[in-house]
């Protein structure tokens, strides 16, 4: 978790600085560097990989929503209603057209997750050896899990999103946001494995 957070933090910071100091988003910079020929083909391939990865990532999130809804009820009709509402709510948020609105909504959700994790830990307690799990290590045969965690933490979609959010901001504000997001990601990743 610590390595994944460090990688995500440094990549997000670089994408944000590129946008703020270069006055171009990461996507615009890649497009400028690959106008035609083999570079344009590579850019299109990258776009397809980002789209495919984003779809897989969103499916993963949707399955997490489905599992979360199961915490509320065993009634399948209610669970299905929650899942059907998820899509239009996401679309409405995106159609608001403001990265500030998306950032604010994610901040509220992150705060609510922190409160809920705290409530669960208070109710259930911590497993023995929890603190030792905070020290980076690679137990035998854990490399695929570590790479999966890195892939879900430092996804290209997040770099493009972070670059878009940084537009019009300052490096200091961007770094503050990246630090908070990276630390929360690490905390949530660690708490989810309790």
JSON list of C-alpha atoms in Angstrom, two decimals:
[
{"chain": "A", "resi": 1, "resn": "UNK", "atom": "CA", "xyz": [0.00, 0.00, 0.00]},
{"chain": "A", "resi": 2, "resn": "UNK", "atom": "CA", "xyz": [2.80, 2.43, 0.90]},
{"chain": "A", "resi": 3, "resn": "UNK", "atom": "CA", "xyz": [4.61, 1.88, -2.42]},
{"chain": "A", "resi": 4, "resn": "UNK", "atom": "CA", "xyz": [1.35, 2.27, -4.41]},
{"chain": "A", "resi": 5, "resn": "UNK", "atom": "CA", "xyz": [0.54, 5.50, -2.59]},
{"chain": "A", "resi": 6, "resn": "UNK", "atom": "CA", "xyz": [4.05, 6.88, -3.21]},
{"chain": "A", "resi": 7, "resn": "UNK", "atom": "CA", "xyz": [3.84, 6.04, -6.94]},
{"chain": "A", "resi": 8, "resn": "UNK", "atom": "CA", "xyz": [0.35, 7.53, -7.27]},
{"chain": "A", "resi": 9, "resn": "UNK", "atom": "CA", "xyz": [1.38, 10.63, -5.33]},
{"chain": "A", "resi": 10, "resn": "UNK", "atom": "CA", "xyz": [4.44, 11.34, -7.50]},
{"chain": "A", "resi": 11, "resn": "UNK", "atom": "CA", "xyz": [2.62, 10.68, -10.80]},
{"chain": "A", "resi": 12, "resn": "UNK", "atom": "CA", "xyz": [-0.36, 12.86, -9.81]},
{"chain": "A", "resi": 13, "resn": "UNK", "atom": "CA", "xyz": [2.00, 15.62, -8.73]},
{"chain": "A", "resi": 14, "resn": "UNK", "atom": "CA", "xyz": [3.83, 15.48, -12.07]},
{"chain": "A", "resi": 15, "resn": "UNK", "atom": "CA", "xyz": [0.56, 15.55, -14.07]},
{"chain": "A", "resi": 16, "resn": "UNK", "atom": "CA", "xyz": [-0.70, 18.50, -12.00]},
{"chain": "A", "resi": 17, "resn": "UNK", "atom": "CA", "xyz": [2.54, 20.48, -12.38]},
{"chain": "A", "resi": 18, "resn": "UNK", "atom": "CA", "xyz": [2.54, 19.83, -16.12]},
{"chain": "A", "resi": 19, "resn": "UNK", "atom": "CA", "xyz": [-0.95, 21.31, -16.33]},
{"chain": "A", "resi": 20, "resn": "UNK", "atom": "CA", "xyz": [-0.33, 24.31, -14.09]},
{"chain": "A", "resi": 21, "resn": "UNK", "atom": "CA", "xyz": [3.12, 25.29, -15.30]},
{"chain": "A", "resi": 22, "resn": "UNK", "atom": "CA", "xyz": [2.71, 24.21, -18.93]},
{"chain": "A", "resi": 23, "resn": "UNK", "atom": "CA", "xyz": [-0.84, 25.55, -19.30]},
{"chain": "A", "resi": 24, "resn": "UNK", "atom": "CA", "xyz": [-1.76, 22.26, -21.05]},
{"chain": "A", "resi": 25, "resn": "UNK", "atom": "CA", "xyz": [-3.48, 19.21, -19.62]},
{"chain": "A", "resi": 26, "resn": "UNK", "atom": "CA", "xyz": [-1.74, 15.84, -19.79]},
{"chain": "A", "resi": 27, "resn": "UNK", "atom": "CA", "xyz": [-4.07, 14.81, -22.61]},
{"chain": "A", "resi": 28, "resn": "UNK", "atom": "CA", "xyz": [-3.33, 18.00, -24.57]},
{"chain": "A", "resi": 29, "resn": "UNK", "atom": "CA", "xyz": [0.42, 17.57, -24.08]},
{"chain": "A", "resi": 30, "resn": "UNK", "atom": "CA", "xyz": [0.30, 13.98, -25.34]},
{"chain": "A", "resi": 31, "resn": "UNK", "atom": "CA", "xyz": [-1.74, 15.11, -28.34]},
{"chain": "A", "resi": 32, "resn": "UNK", "atom": "CA", "xyz": [0.74, 17.92, -29.09]},
{"chain": "A", "resi": 33, "resn": "UNK", "atom": "CA", "xyz": [3.66, 15.47, -28.97]},
{"chain": "A", "resi": 34, "resn": "UNK", "atom": "CA", "xyz": [1.99, 12.97, -31.31]},
{"chain": "A", "resi": 35, "resn": "UNK", "atom": "CA", "xyz": [0.25, 14.83, -34.14]},
{"chain": "A", "resi": 36, "resn": "UNK", "atom": "CA", "xyz": [0.68, 12.21, -36.86]},
{"chain": "A", "resi": 37, "resn": "UNK", "atom": "CA", "xyz": [2.39, 9.04, -38.02]},
{"chain": "A", "resi": 38, "resn": "UNK", "atom": "CA", "xyz": [3.55, 6.32, -35.65]},
{"chain": "A", "resi": 39, "resn": "UNK", "atom": "CA", "xyz": [3.28, 8.65, -32.66]},
{"chain": "A", "resi": 40, "resn": "UNK", "atom": "CA", "xyz": [-0.40, 9.28, -33.42]},
{"chain": "A", "resi": 41, "resn": "UNK", "atom": "CA", "xyz": [-0.99, 5.52, -33.72]},
{"chain": "A", "resi": 42, "resn": "UNK", "atom": "CA", "xyz": [0.68, 5.06, -30.32]},
{"chain": "A", "resi": 43, "resn": "UNK", "atom": "CA", "xyz": [-1.52, 7.85, -28.88]},
{"chain": "A", "resi": 44, "resn": "UNK", "atom": "CA", "xyz": [-4.64, 6.14, -30.21]},
{"chain": "A", "resi": 45, "resn": "UNK", "atom": "CA", "xyz": [-3.47, 2.81, -28.75]},
{"chain": "A", "resi": 46, "resn": "UNK", "atom": "CA", "xyz": [-2.88, 4.53, -25.40]},
{"chain": "A", "resi": 47, "resn": "UNK", "atom": "CA", "xyz": [-6.38, 5.99, -25.59]},
{"chain": "A", "resi": 48, "resn": "UNK", "atom": "CA", "xyz": [-7.86, 2.53, -26.18]},
{"chain": "A", "resi": 49, "resn": "UNK", "atom": "CA", "xyz": [-5.90, 1.10, -23.25]},
{"chain": "A", "resi": 50, "resn": "UNK", "atom": "CA", "xyz": [-7.01, 3.96, -20.99]},
{"chain": "A", "resi": 51, "resn": "UNK", "atom": "CA", "xyz": [-10.64, 3.43, -22.06]},
{"chain": "A", "resi": 52, "resn": "UNK", "atom": "CA", "xyz": [-10.45, -0.34, -21.56]},
{"chain": "A", "resi": 53, "resn": "UNK", "atom": "CA", "xyz": [-8.75, 0.11, -18.19]},
{"chain": "A", "resi": 54, "resn": "UNK", "atom": "CA", "xyz": [-11.32, 2.69, -17.17]},
{"chain": "A", "resi": 55, "resn": "UNK", "atom": "CA", "xyz": [-14.18, 0.35, -18.06]},
{"chain": "A", "resi": 56, "resn": "UNK", "atom": "CA", "xyz": [-12.59, -2.44, -16.02]},
{"chain": "A", "resi": 57, "resn": "UNK", "atom": "CA", "xyz": [-11.95, -0.01, -13.15]},
{"chain": "A", "resi": 58, "resn": "UNK", "atom": "CA", "xyz": [-15.56, 1.21, -13.22]},
{"chain": "A", "resi": 59, "resn": "UNK", "atom": "CA", "xyz": [-16.83, -2.39, -13.26]},
{"chain": "A", "resi": 60, "resn": "UNK", "atom": "CA", "xyz": [-14.71, -3.00, -10.17]},
{"chain": "A", "resi": 61, "resn": "UNK", "atom": "CA", "xyz": [-16.21, 0.07, -8.50]},
{"chain": "A", "resi": 62, "resn": "UNK", "atom": "CA", "xyz": [-19.72, -1.00, -9.50]},
{"chain": "A", "resi": 63, "resn": "UNK", "atom": "CA", "xyz": [-19.16, -4.45, -7.97]},
{"chain": "A", "resi": 64, "resn": "UNK", "atom": "CA", "xyz": [-17.98, -2.67, -4.81]},
{"chain": "A", "resi": 65, "resn": "UNK", "atom": "CA", "xyz": [-21.20, -0.65, -4.81]},
{"chain": "A", "resi": 66, "resn": "UNK", "atom": "CA", "xyz": [-23.15, -3.89, -5.19]},
{"chain": "A", "resi": 67, "resn": "UNK", "atom": "CA", "xyz": [-21.34, -5.40, -2.21]},
{"chain": "A", "resi": 68, "resn": "UNK", "atom": "CA", "xyz": [-21.89, -2.22, -0.21]},
{"chain": "A", "resi": 69, "resn": "UNK", "atom": "CA", "xyz": [-25.62, -2.30, -0.94]},
{"chain": "A", "resi": 70, "resn": "UNK", "atom": "CA", "xyz": [-25.70, -5.86, 0.39]},
{"chain": "A", "resi": 71, "resn": "UNK", "atom": "CA", "xyz": [-24.71, -4.40, 3.75]},
{"chain": "A", "resi": 72, "resn": "UNK", "atom": "CA", "xyz": [-28.05, -2.59, 3.83]},
{"chain": "A", "resi": 73, "resn": "UNK", "atom": "CA", "xyz": [-30.49, -5.31, 2.90]},
{"chain": "A", "resi": 74, "resn": "UNK", "atom": "CA", "xyz": [-31.00, -8.85, 1.64]},
{"chain": "A", "resi": 75, "resn": "UNK", "atom": "CA", "xyz": [-34.04, -7.70, -0.35]},
{"chain": "A", "resi": 76, "resn": "UNK", "atom": "CA", "xyz": [-33.08, -8.08, -4.01]},
{"chain": "A", "resi": 77, "resn": "UNK", "atom": "CA", "xyz": [-35.55, -5.44, -5.28]},
{"chain": "A", "resi": 78, "resn": "UNK", "atom": "CA", "xyz": [-34.06, -2.77, -3.00]},
{"chain": "A", "resi": 79, "resn": "UNK", "atom": "CA", "xyz": [-30.50, -3.76, -3.96]},
{"chain": "A", "resi": 80, "resn": "UNK", "atom": "CA", "xyz": [-31.41, -3.59, -7.65]},
{"chain": "A", "resi": 81, "resn": "UNK", "atom": "CA", "xyz": [-33.00, -0.15, -7.18]},
{"chain": "A", "resi": 82, "resn": "UNK", "atom": "CA", "xyz": [-29.81, 1.17, -5.55]},
{"chain": "A", "resi": 83, "resn": "UNK", "atom": "CA", "xyz": [-27.71, -0.19, -8.39]},
{"chain": "A", "resi": 84, "resn": "UNK", "atom": "CA", "xyz": [-29.99, 1.30, -11.05]},
{"chain": "A", "resi": 85, "resn": "UNK", "atom": "CA", "xyz": [-29.82, 4.69, -9.32]},
{"chain": "A", "resi": 86, "resn": "UNK", "atom": "CA", "xyz": [-26.02, 4.62, -9.27]},
{"chain": "A", "resi": 87, "resn": "UNK", "atom": "CA", "xyz": [-25.64, 5.12, -13.04]},
{"chain": "A", "resi": 88, "resn": "UNK", "atom": "CA", "xyz": [-27.93, 8.17, -13.42]},
{"chain": "A", "resi": 89, "resn": "UNK", "atom": "CA", "xyz": [-26.41, 9.78, -10.32]},
{"chain": "A", "resi": 90, "resn": "UNK", "atom": "CA", "xyz": [-22.90, 9.37, -11.76]},
{"chain": "A", "resi": 91, "resn": "UNK", "atom": "CA", "xyz": [-24.04, 10.76, -15.12]},
{"chain": "A", "resi": 92, "resn": "UNK", "atom": "CA", "xyz": [-25.70, 13.76, -13.47]},
{"chain": "A", "resi": 93, "resn": "UNK", "atom": "CA", "xyz": [-22.53, 14.53, -11.54]},
{"chain": "A", "resi": 94, "resn": "UNK", "atom": "CA", "xyz": [-20.40, 14.31, -14.68]},
{"chain": "A", "resi": 95, "resn": "UNK", "atom": "CA", "xyz": [-22.85, 16.35, -16.73]},
{"chain": "A", "resi": 96, "resn": "UNK", "atom": "CA", "xyz": [-22.58, 19.12, -14.16]},
{"chain": "A", "resi": 97, "resn": "UNK", "atom": "CA", "xyz": [-19.45, 19.87, -16.18]},
{"chain": "A", "resi": 98, "resn": "UNK", "atom": "CA", "xyz": [-17.33, 20.99, -13.27]},
{"chain": "A", "resi": 99, "resn": "UNK", "atom": "CA", "xyz": [-14.24, 19.26, -11.95]},
{"chain": "A", "resi": 100, "resn": "UNK", "atom": "CA", "xyz": [-14.84, 21.26, -8.77]},
{"chain": "A", "resi": 101, "resn": "UNK", "atom": "CA", "xyz": [-18.26, 19.58, -8.35]},
{"chain": "A", "resi": 102, "resn": "UNK", "atom": "CA", "xyz": [-16.71, 16.15, -8.92]},
{"chain": "A", "resi": 103, "resn": "UNK", "atom": "CA", "xyz": [-13.88, 16.92, -6.49]},
{"chain": "A", "resi": 104, "resn": "UNK", "atom": "CA", "xyz": [-16.30, 18.19, -3.85]},
{"chain": "A", "resi": 105, "resn": "UNK", "atom": "CA", "xyz": [-18.51, 15.12, -4.21]},
{"chain": "A", "resi": 106, "resn": "UNK", "atom": "CA", "xyz": [-15.49, 12.81, -3.94]},
{"chain": "A", "resi": 107, "resn": "UNK", "atom": "CA", "xyz": [-14.34, 14.71, -0.86]},
{"chain": "A", "resi": 108, "resn": "UNK", "atom": "CA", "xyz": [-17.71, 14.21, 0.81]},
{"chain": "A", "resi": 109, "resn": "UNK", "atom": "CA", "xyz": [-17.67, 10.51, -0.07]},
{"chain": "A", "resi": 110, "resn": "UNK", "atom": "CA", "xyz": [-14.10, 10.13, 1.23]},
{"chain": "A", "resi": 111, "resn": "UNK", "atom": "CA", "xyz": [-15.07, 11.81, 4.51]},
{"chain": "A", "resi": 112, "resn": "UNK", "atom": "CA", "xyz": [-18.12, 9.54, 4.85]},
{"chain": "A", "resi": 113, "resn": "UNK", "atom": "CA", "xyz": [-15.94, 6.48, 4.17]},
{"chain": "A", "resi": 114, "resn": "UNK", "atom": "CA", "xyz": [-13.50, 7.57, 6.85]},
{"chain": "A", "resi": 115, "resn": "UNK", "atom": "CA", "xyz": [-16.33, 7.96, 9.36]},
{"chain": "A", "resi": 116, "resn": "UNK", "atom": "CA", "xyz": [-17.78, 4.57, 8.41]},
{"chain": "A", "resi": 117, "resn": "UNK", "atom": "CA", "xyz": [-14.40, 2.82, 8.61]},
{"chain": "A", "resi": 118, "resn": "UNK", "atom": "CA", "xyz": [-13.91, 4.38, 12.03]},
{"chain": "A", "resi": 119, "resn": "UNK", "atom": "CA", "xyz": [-17.33, 3.14, 13.16]},
{"chain": "A", "resi": 120, "resn": "UNK", "atom": "CA", "xyz": [-16.63, -0.38, 11.92]},
{"chain": "A", "resi": 121, "resn": "UNK", "atom": "CA", "xyz": [-13.22, -0.47, 13.63]},
{"chain": "A", "resi": 122, "resn": "UNK", "atom": "CA", "xyz": [-14.77, 0.87, 16.84]},
{"chain": "A", "resi": 123, "resn": "UNK", "atom": "CA", "xyz": [-17.46, -1.81, 16.73]},
{"chain": "A", "resi": 124, "resn": "UNK", "atom": "CA", "xyz": [-15.30, -4.74, 15.63]},
{"chain": "A", "resi": 125, "resn": "UNK", "atom": "CA", "xyz": [-11.82, -3.88, 16.87]},
{"chain": "A", "resi": 126, "resn": "UNK", "atom": "CA", "xyz": [-8.52, -4.41, 15.08]},
{"chain": "A", "resi": 127, "resn": "UNK", "atom": "CA", "xyz": [-6.89, -7.70, 14.21]},
{"chain": "A", "resi": 128, "resn": "UNK", "atom": "CA", "xyz": [-3.75, -8.57, 16.14]},
{"chain": "A", "resi": 129, "resn": "UNK", "atom": "CA", "xyz": [-0.71, -7.46, 14.16]},
{"chain": "A", "resi": 130, "resn": "UNK", "atom": "CA", "xyz": [-2.54, -4.64, 12.38]},
{"chain": "A", "resi": 131, "resn": "UNK", "atom": "CA", "xyz": [0.33, -2.19, 12.90]},
{"chain": "A", "resi": 132, "resn": "UNK", "atom": "CA", "xyz": [2.89, -4.59, 11.39]},
{"chain": "A", "resi": 133, "resn": "UNK", "atom": "CA", "xyz": [0.79, -4.55, 8.21]},
{"chain": "A", "resi": 134, "resn": "UNK", "atom": "CA", "xyz": [1.66, -0.89, 7.76]},
{"chain": "A", "resi": 135, "resn": "UNK", "atom": "CA", "xyz": [5.31, -1.77, 7.12]},
{"chain": "A", "resi": 136, "resn": "UNK", "atom": "CA", "xyz": [5.91, -2.42, 3.39]},
{"chain": "A", "resi": 137, "resn": "UNK", "atom": "CA", "xyz": [6.74, -6.05, 2.68]},
{"chain": "A", "resi": 138, "resn": "UNK", "atom": "CA", "xyz": [6.18, -8.65, -0.02]},
{"chain": "A", "resi": 139, "resn": "UNK", "atom": "CA", "xyz": [5.14, -12.00, 1.44]},
{"chain": "A", "resi": 140, "resn": "UNK", "atom": "CA", "xyz": [5.76, -15.05, -0.78]},
{"chain": "A", "resi": 141, "resn": "UNK", "atom": "CA", "xyz": [3.63, -15.10, -3.95]},
{"chain": "A", "resi": 142, "resn": "UNK", "atom": "CA", "xyz": [2.26, -11.59, -3.26]},
{"chain": "A", "resi": 143, "resn": "UNK", "atom": "CA", "xyz": [3.77, -9.83, -6.27]},
{"chain": "A", "resi": 144, "resn": "UNK", "atom": "CA", "xyz": [0.57, -10.16, -8.40]},
{"chain": "A", "resi": 145, "resn": "UNK", "atom": "CA", "xyz": [-1.47, -8.66, -5.54]},
{"chain": "A", "resi": 146, "resn": "UNK", "atom": "CA", "xyz": [1.04, -5.82, -5.13]},
{"chain": "A", "resi": 147, "resn": "UNK", "atom": "CA", "xyz": [0.99, -5.08, -8.86]},
{"chain": "A", "resi": 148, "resn": "UNK", "atom": "CA", "xyz": [-2.82, -5.15, -8.84]},
{"chain": "A", "resi": 149, "resn": "UNK", "atom": "CA", "xyz": [-2.88, -2.68, -5.97]},
{"chain": "A", "resi": 150, "resn": "UNK", "atom": "CA", "xyz": [-0.43, -0.44, -7.82]},
{"chain": "A", "resi": 151, "resn": "UNK", "atom": "CA", "xyz": [-2.57, -0.66, -10.95]},
{"chain": "A", "resi": 152, "resn": "UNK", "atom": "CA", "xyz": [-5.74, 0.35, -9.15]},
{"chain": "A", "resi": 153, "resn": "UNK", "atom": "CA", "xyz": [-4.04, 3.18, -7.27]},
{"chain": "A", "resi": 154, "resn": "UNK", "atom": "CA", "xyz": [-1.96, 4.76, -10.03]},
{"chain": "A", "resi": 155, "resn": "UNK", "atom": "CA", "xyz": [-4.30, 4.26, -13.00]},
{"chain": "A", "resi": 156, "resn": "UNK", "atom": "CA", "xyz": [-3.82, 6.47, -16.08]},
{"chain": "A", "resi": 157, "resn": "UNK", "atom": "CA", "xyz": [-7.40, 7.67, -15.70]},
{"chain": "A", "resi": 158, "resn": "UNK", "atom": "CA", "xyz": [-6.46, 9.25, -12.36]},
{"chain": "A", "resi": 159, "resn": "UNK", "atom": "CA", "xyz": [-3.51, 11.04, -13.98]},
{"chain": "A", "resi": 160, "resn": "UNK", "atom": "CA", "xyz": [-5.76, 12.50, -16.67]},
{"chain": "A", "resi": 161, "resn": "UNK", "atom": "CA", "xyz": [-8.41, 13.42, -14.07]},
{"chain": "A", "resi": 162, "resn": "UNK", "atom": "CA", "xyz": [-5.81, 15.01, -11.79]},
{"chain": "A", "resi": 163, "resn": "UNK", "atom": "CA", "xyz": [-4.46, 16.99, -14.72]},
{"chain": "A", "resi": 164, "resn": "UNK", "atom": "CA", "xyz": [-7.95, 18.28, -15.58]},
{"chain": "A", "resi": 165, "resn": "UNK", "atom": "CA", "xyz": [-8.66, 19.21, -11.96]},
{"chain": "A", "resi": 166, "resn": "UNK", "atom": "CA", "xyz": [-5.37, 21.14, -11.74]},
{"chain": "A", "resi": 167, "resn": "UNK", "atom": "CA", "xyz": [-6.35, 23.55, -14.56]},
{"chain": "A", "resi": 168, "resn": "UNK", "atom": "CA", "xyz": [-6.41, 27.11, -13.29]},
{"chain": "A", "resi": 169, "resn": "UNK", "atom": "CA", "xyz": [-5.03, 26.16, -9.89]},
{"chain": "A", "resi": 170, "resn": "UNK", "atom": "CA", "xyz": [-1.76, 26.74, -8.10]},
{"chain": "A", "resi": 171, "resn": "UNK", "atom": "CA", "xyz": [1.02, 24.23, -7.53]},
{"chain": "A", "resi": 172, "resn": "UNK", "atom": "CA", "xyz": [0.60, 24.58, -3.74]},
{"chain": "A", "resi": 173, "resn": "UNK", "atom": "CA", "xyz": [-3.15, 23.89, -3.86]},
{"chain": "A", "resi": 174, "resn": "UNK", "atom": "CA", "xyz": [-2.63, 20.99, -6.26]},
{"chain": "A", "resi": 175, "resn": "UNK", "atom": "CA", "xyz": [0.04, 19.45, -4.03]},
{"chain": "A", "resi": 176, "resn": "UNK", "atom": "CA", "xyz": [-2.23, 19.79, -1.00]},
{"chain": "A", "resi": 177, "resn": "UNK", "atom": "CA", "xyz": [-5.05, 18.01, -2.87]},
{"chain": "A", "resi": 178, "resn": "UNK", "atom": "CA", "xyz": [-2.76, 15.27, -4.21]},
{"chain": "A", "resi": 179, "resn": "UNK", "atom": "CA", "xyz": [-1.30, 14.68, -0.74]},
{"chain": "A", "resi": 180, "resn": "UNK", "atom": "CA", "xyz": [-4.75, 14.40, 0.84]},
{"chain": "A", "resi": 181, "resn": "UNK", "atom": "CA", "xyz": [-6.06, 12.13, -1.92]},
{"chain": "A", "resi": 182, "resn": "UNK", "atom": "CA", "xyz": [-2.99, 9.89, -1.83]},
{"chain": "A", "resi": 183, "resn": "UNK", "atom": "CA", "xyz": [-3.00, 9.56, 1.95]},
{"chain": "A", "resi": 184, "resn": "UNK", "atom": "CA", "xyz": [-6.75, 8.82, 2.01]},
{"chain": "A", "resi": 185, "resn": "UNK", "atom": "CA", "xyz": [-6.26, 6.20, -0.71]},
{"chain": "A", "resi": 186, "resn": "UNK", "atom": "CA", "xyz": [-3.58, 4.55, 1.38]},
{"chain": "A", "resi": 187, "resn": "UNK", "atom": "CA", "xyz": [-5.70, 4.63, 4.53]},
{"chain": "A", "resi": 188, "resn": "UNK", "atom": "CA", "xyz": [-8.77, 3.25, 2.73]},
{"chain": "A", "resi": 189, "resn": "UNK", "atom": "CA", "xyz": [-6.71, 0.54, 1.02]},
{"chain": "A", "resi": 190, "resn": "UNK", "atom": "CA", "xyz": [-5.24, -0.53, 4.34]},
{"chain": "A", "resi": 191, "resn": "UNK", "atom": "CA", "xyz": [-8.56, -0.33, 6.19]},
{"chain": "A", "resi": 192, "resn": "UNK", "atom": "CA", "xyz": [-10.33, -2.39, 3.54]},
{"chain": "A", "resi": 193, "resn": "UNK", "atom": "CA", "xyz": [-7.98, -5.28, 4.27]},
{"chain": "A", "resi": 194, "resn": "UNK", "atom": "CA", "xyz": [-8.83, -5.37, 7.99]}
]
